[in-house]
Coordinates of C-alpha atoms in Angstrom, one line a residue:
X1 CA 74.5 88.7 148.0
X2 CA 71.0 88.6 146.6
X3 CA 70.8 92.1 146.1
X4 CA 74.9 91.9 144.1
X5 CA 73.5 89.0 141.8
X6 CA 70.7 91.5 141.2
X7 CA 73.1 94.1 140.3
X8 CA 75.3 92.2 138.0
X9 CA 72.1 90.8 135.9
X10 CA 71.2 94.0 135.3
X11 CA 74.5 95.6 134.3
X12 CA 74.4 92.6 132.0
X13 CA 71.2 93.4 130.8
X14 CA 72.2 97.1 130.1
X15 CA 75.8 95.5 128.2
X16 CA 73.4 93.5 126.0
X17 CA 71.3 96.0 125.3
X18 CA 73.6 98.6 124.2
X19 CA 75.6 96.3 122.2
X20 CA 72.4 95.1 120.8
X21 CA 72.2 99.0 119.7
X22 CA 75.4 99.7 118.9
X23 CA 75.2 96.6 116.4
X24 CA 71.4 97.9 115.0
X25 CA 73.2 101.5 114.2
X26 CA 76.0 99.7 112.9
X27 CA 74.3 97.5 110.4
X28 CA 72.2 100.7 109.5
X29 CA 75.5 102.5 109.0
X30 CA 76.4 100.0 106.7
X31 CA 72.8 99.2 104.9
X32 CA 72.5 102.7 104.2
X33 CA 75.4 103.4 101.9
X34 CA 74.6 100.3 100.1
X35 CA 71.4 101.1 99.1
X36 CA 72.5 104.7 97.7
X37 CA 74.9 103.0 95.7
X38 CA 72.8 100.2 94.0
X39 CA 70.4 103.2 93.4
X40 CA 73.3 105.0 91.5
X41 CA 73.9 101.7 89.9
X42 CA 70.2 101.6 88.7
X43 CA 69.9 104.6 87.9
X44 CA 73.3 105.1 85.8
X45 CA 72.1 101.3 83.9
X46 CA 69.0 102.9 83.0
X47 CA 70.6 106.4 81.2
X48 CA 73.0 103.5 79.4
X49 CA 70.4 101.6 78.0
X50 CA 68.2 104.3 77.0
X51 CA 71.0 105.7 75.4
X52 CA 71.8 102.6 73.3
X53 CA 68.4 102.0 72.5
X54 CA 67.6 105.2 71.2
X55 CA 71.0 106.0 69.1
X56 CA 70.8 102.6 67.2
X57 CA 66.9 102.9 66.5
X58 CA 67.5 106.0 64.4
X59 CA 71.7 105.0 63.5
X60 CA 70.8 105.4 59.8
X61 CA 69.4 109.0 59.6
X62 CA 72.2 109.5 62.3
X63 CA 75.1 108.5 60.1
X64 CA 73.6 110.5 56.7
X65 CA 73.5 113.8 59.3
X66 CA 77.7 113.5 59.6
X67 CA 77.9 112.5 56.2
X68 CA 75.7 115.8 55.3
X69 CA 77.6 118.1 57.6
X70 CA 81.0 117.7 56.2
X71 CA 80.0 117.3 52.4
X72 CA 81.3 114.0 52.3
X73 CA 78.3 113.1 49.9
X74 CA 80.2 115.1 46.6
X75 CA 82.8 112.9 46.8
X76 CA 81.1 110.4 44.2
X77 CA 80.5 113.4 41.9
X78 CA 83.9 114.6 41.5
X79 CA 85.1 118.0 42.5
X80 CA 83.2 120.8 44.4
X81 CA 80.8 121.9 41.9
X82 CA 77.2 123.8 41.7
X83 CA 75.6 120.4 40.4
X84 CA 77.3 118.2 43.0
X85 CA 76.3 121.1 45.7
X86 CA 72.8 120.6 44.2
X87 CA 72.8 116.9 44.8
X88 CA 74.1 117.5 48.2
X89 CA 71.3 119.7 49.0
X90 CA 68.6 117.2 47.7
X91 CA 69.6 114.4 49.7
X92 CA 69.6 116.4 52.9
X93 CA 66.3 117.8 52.4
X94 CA 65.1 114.7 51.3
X95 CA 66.5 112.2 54.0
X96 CA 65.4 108.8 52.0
X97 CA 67.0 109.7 48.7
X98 CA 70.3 110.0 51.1
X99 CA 69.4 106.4 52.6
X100 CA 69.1 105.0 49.5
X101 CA 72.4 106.7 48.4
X102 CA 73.9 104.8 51.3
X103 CA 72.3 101.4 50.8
X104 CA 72.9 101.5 46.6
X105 CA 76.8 102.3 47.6
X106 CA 77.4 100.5 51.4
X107 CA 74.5 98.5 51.5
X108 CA 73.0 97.5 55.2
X109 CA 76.2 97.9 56.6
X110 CA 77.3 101.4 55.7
X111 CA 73.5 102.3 56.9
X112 CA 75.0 101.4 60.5
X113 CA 78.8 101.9 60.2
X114 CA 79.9 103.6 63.2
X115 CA 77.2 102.8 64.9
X116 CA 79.3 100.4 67.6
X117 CA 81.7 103.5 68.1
X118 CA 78.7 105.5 68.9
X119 CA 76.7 103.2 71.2
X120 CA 80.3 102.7 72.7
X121 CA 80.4 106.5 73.7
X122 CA 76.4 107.2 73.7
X123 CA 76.2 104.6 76.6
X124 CA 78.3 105.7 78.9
X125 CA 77.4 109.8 77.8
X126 CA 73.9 109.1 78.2
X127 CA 74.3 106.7 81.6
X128 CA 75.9 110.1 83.1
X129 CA 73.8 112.4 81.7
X130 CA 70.7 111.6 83.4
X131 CA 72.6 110.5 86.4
X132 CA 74.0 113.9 86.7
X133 CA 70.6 115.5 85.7
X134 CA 69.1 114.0 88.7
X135 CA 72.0 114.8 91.0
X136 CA 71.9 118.6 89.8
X137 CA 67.9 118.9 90.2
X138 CA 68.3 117.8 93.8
X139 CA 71.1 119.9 94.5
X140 CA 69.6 123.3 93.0
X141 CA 66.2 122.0 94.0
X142 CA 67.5 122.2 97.8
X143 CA 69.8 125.8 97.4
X144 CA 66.3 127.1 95.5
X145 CA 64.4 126.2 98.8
X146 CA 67.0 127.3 101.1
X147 CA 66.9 130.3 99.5
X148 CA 63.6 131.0 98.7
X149 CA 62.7 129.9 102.6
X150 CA 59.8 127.8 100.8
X151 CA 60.3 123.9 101.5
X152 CA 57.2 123.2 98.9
X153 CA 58.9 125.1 96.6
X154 CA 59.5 123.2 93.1
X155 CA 61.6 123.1 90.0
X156 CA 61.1 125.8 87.6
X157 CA 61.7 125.5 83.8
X158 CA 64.6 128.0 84.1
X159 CA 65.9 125.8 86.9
X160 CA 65.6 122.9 85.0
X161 CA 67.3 124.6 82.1
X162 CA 70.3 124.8 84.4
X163 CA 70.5 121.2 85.6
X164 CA 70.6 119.9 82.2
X165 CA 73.1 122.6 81.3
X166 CA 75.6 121.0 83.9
X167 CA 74.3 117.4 83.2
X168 CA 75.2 118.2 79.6
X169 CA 78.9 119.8 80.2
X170 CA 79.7 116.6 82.3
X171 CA 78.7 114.1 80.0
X172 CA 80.2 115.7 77.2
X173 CA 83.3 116.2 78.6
X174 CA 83.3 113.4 79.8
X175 CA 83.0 111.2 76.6
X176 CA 84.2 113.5 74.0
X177 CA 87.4 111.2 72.8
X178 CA 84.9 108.8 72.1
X179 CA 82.4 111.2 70.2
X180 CA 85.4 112.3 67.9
X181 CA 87.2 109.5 66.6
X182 CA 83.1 108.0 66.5
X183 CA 83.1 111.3 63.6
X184 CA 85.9 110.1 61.9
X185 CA 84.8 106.4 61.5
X186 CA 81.6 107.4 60.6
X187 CA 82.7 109.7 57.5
X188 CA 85.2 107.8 56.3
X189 CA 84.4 104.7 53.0
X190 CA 85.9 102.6 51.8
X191 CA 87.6 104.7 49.2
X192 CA 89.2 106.3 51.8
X193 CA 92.8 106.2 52.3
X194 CA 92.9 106.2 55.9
X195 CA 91.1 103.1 57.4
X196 CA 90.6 103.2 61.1
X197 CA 89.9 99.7 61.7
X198 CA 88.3 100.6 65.3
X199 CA 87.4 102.6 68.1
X200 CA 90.8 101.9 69.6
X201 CA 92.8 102.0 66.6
X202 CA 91.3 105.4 66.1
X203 CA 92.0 106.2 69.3
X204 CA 95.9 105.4 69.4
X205 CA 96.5 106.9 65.8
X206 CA 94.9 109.8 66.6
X207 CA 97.2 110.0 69.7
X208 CA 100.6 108.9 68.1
X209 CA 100.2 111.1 64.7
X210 CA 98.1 113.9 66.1
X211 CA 98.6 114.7 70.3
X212 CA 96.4 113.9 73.1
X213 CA 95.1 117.8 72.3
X214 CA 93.6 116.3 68.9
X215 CA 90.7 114.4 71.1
X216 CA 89.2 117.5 72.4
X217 CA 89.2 119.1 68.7
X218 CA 85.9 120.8 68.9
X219 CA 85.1 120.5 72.1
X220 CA 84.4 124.4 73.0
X221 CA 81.6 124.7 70.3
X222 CA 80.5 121.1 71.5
X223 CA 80.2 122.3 75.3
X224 CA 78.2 125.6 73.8
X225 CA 76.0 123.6 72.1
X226 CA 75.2 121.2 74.6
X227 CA 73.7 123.9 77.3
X228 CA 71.1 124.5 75.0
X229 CA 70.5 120.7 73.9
X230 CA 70.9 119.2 76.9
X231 CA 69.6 122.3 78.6
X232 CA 66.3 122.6 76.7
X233 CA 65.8 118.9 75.9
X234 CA 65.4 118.3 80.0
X235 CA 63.2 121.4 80.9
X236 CA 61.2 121.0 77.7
X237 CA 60.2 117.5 78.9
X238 CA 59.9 117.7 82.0
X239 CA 57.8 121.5 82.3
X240 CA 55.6 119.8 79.4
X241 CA 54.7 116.8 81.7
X242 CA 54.1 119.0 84.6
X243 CA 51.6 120.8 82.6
X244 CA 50.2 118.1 81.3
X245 CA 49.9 116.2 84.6
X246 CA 48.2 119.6 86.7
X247 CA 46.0 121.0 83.6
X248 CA 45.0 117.2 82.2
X249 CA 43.9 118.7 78.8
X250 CA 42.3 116.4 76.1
X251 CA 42.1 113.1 78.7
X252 CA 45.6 112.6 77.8
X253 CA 46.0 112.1 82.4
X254 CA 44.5 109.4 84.0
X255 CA 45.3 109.1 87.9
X256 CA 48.1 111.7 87.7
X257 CA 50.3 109.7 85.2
X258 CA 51.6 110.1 81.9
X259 CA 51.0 107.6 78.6
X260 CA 53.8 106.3 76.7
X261 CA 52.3 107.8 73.4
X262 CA 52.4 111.1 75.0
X263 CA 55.4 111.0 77.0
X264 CA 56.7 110.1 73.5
X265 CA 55.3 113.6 72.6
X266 CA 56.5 115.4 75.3
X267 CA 60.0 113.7 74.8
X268 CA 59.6 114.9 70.3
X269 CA 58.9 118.8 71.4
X270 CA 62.0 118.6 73.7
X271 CA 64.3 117.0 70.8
X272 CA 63.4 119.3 68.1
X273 CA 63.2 122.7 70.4
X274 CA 66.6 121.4 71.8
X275 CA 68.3 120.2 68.2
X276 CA 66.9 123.4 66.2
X277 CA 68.7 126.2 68.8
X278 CA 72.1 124.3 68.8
X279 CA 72.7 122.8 65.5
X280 CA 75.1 125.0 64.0
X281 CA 77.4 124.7 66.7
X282 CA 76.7 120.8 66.0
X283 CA 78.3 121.3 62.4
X284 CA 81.0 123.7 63.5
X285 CA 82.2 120.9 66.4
X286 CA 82.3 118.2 63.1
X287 CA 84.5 120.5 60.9
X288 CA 87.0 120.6 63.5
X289 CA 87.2 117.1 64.4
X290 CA 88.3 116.5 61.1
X291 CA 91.5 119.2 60.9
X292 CA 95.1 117.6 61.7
X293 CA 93.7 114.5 59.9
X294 CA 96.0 114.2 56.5
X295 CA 92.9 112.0 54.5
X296 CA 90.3 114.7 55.9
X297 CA 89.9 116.3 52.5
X298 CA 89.8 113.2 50.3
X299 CA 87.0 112.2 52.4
X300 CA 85.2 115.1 52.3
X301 CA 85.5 115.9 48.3
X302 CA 87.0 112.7 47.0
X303 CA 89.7 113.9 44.9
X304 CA 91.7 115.7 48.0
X305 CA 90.6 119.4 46.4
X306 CA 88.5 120.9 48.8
X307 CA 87.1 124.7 48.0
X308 CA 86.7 126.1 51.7
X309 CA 90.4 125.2 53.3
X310 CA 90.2 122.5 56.0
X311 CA 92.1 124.1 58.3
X312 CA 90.8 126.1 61.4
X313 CA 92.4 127.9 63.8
X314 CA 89.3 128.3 66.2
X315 CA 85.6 127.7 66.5
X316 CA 85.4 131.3 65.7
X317 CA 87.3 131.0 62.4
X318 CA 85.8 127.9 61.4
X319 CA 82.4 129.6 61.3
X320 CA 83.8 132.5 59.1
X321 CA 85.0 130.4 56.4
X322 CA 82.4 127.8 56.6
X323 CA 79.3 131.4 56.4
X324 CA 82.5 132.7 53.5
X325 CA 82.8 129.6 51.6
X326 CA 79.6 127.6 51.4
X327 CA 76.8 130.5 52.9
X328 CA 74.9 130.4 55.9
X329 CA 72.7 127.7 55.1
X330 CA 76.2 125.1 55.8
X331 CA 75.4 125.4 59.2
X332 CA 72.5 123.7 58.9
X333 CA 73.8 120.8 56.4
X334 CA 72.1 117.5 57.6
X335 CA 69.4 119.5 59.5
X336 CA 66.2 117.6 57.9
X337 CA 67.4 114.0 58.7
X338 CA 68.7 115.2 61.9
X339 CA 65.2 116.0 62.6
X340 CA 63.7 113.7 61.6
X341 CA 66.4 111.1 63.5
X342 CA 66.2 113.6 66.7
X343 CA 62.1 113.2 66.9
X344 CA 62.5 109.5 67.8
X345 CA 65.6 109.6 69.7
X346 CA 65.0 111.9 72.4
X347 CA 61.6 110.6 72.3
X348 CA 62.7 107.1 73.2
X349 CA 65.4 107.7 75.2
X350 CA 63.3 109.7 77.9
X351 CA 60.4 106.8 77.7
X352 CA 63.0 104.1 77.7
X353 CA 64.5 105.3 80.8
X354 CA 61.3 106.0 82.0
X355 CA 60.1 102.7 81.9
X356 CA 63.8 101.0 83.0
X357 CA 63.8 102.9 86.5
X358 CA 60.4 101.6 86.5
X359 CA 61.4 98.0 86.3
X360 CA 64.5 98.7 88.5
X361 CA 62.3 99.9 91.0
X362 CA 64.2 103.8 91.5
X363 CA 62.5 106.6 92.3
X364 CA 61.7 109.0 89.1
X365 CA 60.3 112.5 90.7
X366 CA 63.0 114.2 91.1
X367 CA 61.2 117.8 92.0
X368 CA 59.0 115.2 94.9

């Protein structure tokens, strides 16, 4: 009997115990997936608000680039002419005489119209951008290792290139209905006849008087451009820091990490390597948001007479006319203030995501 009772105590021992186990795995099993997917969470909040800071800091200088790109500034000036051309020119190459175009006609509101559109769709672009940066690092990080049969192996700039290449195409795609009705409430005035009153209003005229095709107008030149952009903007940042962090030139390293001031930098080279490659295709993309819209070309001449025709019937064809009609230096209409504007933007956006993971407590190496 003694020897039974023995038995049983210890077969209910072993019960406990294995439950006990089977409970610890289970909790684990469930622990696990939770903490992957507040890290997601964290890390997609931090792309958002990086995003938002960094567009409306620099909204201004980002609103006279659009203007700028589809000559909407000779409208006051009557038809297409060599002296409004002239005028044109000057304010893009001087970016405050175009600001204080805008205030003397808009005042502080027209410096920021369309700026709620754009933090609508830079939030959301940018929160997925990084996110899918990150997710495309680790992933090509791990084939280059597999393949390369070295586990220390790290990121290369080419590699880097090709992360923020995808991260690019995703995010774009994935917010471009958003990025071109945001080009169509920032161009038009209050001259214009078409008034879009809103994102959404934009978004269901667009839809009823021009086909859900209409929201994806430009979208080849835009997904061209961004492999550069995006491409450059990421590998330009991050290779500069990894040199910066391994040679520590000027004292600018202390304890293997990185100032604000010159992540700020690093951040400014990225932006202006990144903008100055892809550009043109950046003016091409605007052009062709605005065909199929009826107002287009009293908004960008002002008396509906517009000397290059509106109409193009590719991103191929729209660079022709634009190089036939208005030279090669159109593609690079608005580049001054979009320098200027980019230098800050990427700059902060990198820092200010930087600094949120920080606070959020996620992980930020992604070659580690």
């Amino acid at each position: 009997m003694a020897s039974e009772d023995v038995k049983r105590s210890e077969s209910a021992v072993t019960t406990i115990v294995n439950i006990a186990e089977e409970a610890k795995l289970a909790s684990e099993g469930v622990k696990a997936p939770s903490r992957a997917f507040l890290s997601i969470c964290k890390s997609l909040v931090a792309g958002g608000v990086a995003g938002g800071v960094s567009r409306t800091a620099v909204a201004p200088l980002e609103r006279l680039k659009i203007l700028l790109q589809v000559v909407y500034l000779s409208l006051s000036f009557g038809p297409y002419s060599l002296r409004s051309h002239f005028i044109c020119m000057l304010l893009g190459y001087i970016p405050i005489l175009g600001l204080k175009y805008i205030w003397k006609t808009e005042g502080f509101r027209g410096m920021f119209k369309g700026n709620g559109t754009n933090c609508a769709r830079i939030i959301p672009n940018s929160a997925v951008k990084f996110f899918s940066y990150e997710e495309a690092s680790k992933q090509i990080l791990y084939l280059y290792r597999q393949h390369s049969g070295n586990e220390d192996a790290q990121l290369t700039p080419v590699l880097r290139l090709g992360a923020g290449a995808c991260a690019g195409i995703i995010a774009m795609s994935a917010t471009y209905p958003m990025d071109m009705v945001r080009g169509r409430l920032t161009v038009q005035t209050e001259k214009s006849p078409r008034q879009y009153r809103g994102i959404f209003h934009a978004l269901s005229t667009v839809l009823r008087e021009e086909g859900p095709r209409a929201l994806y107008k430009g979208w080849l030149p835009s997904v061209i451009g961004v492999v550069p952009y995006v491409g450059l903007n990421f590998a330009v940042y991050e290779s500069l820091k990894d040199w910066l962090i391994k040679s520590k030139p000027f004292g600018l390293v202390e304890d293997s990490e990185l100032g604000v001031m010159t992540r700020l930098a690093c951040g400014a080279a990225a932006g202006t390597v990144g903008q100055t490659v892809a550009y043109p295709l950046d003016v091409i993309r605007r052009r062709m948001q605005m065909v199929g819209w009826k107002d287009a070309a009293s908004v960008v001449t002002g008396d509906g007479k517009s000397k290059a025709p509106l109409e193009y019937t590719g991103m191929v064809d729209a660079f022709r006319k634009t190089v036939r009609y208005e030279g090669i230096g159109a593609l690079y209409k608005g580049l001054v203030p979009n320098s200027v504007k980019v230098v800050p933007s990427i700059a902060i956006a990198f820092v200010t995501y930087e600094l949120v993971k920080d606070v959020l407590g996620v992980e930020l190496r992604i070659s580690d």
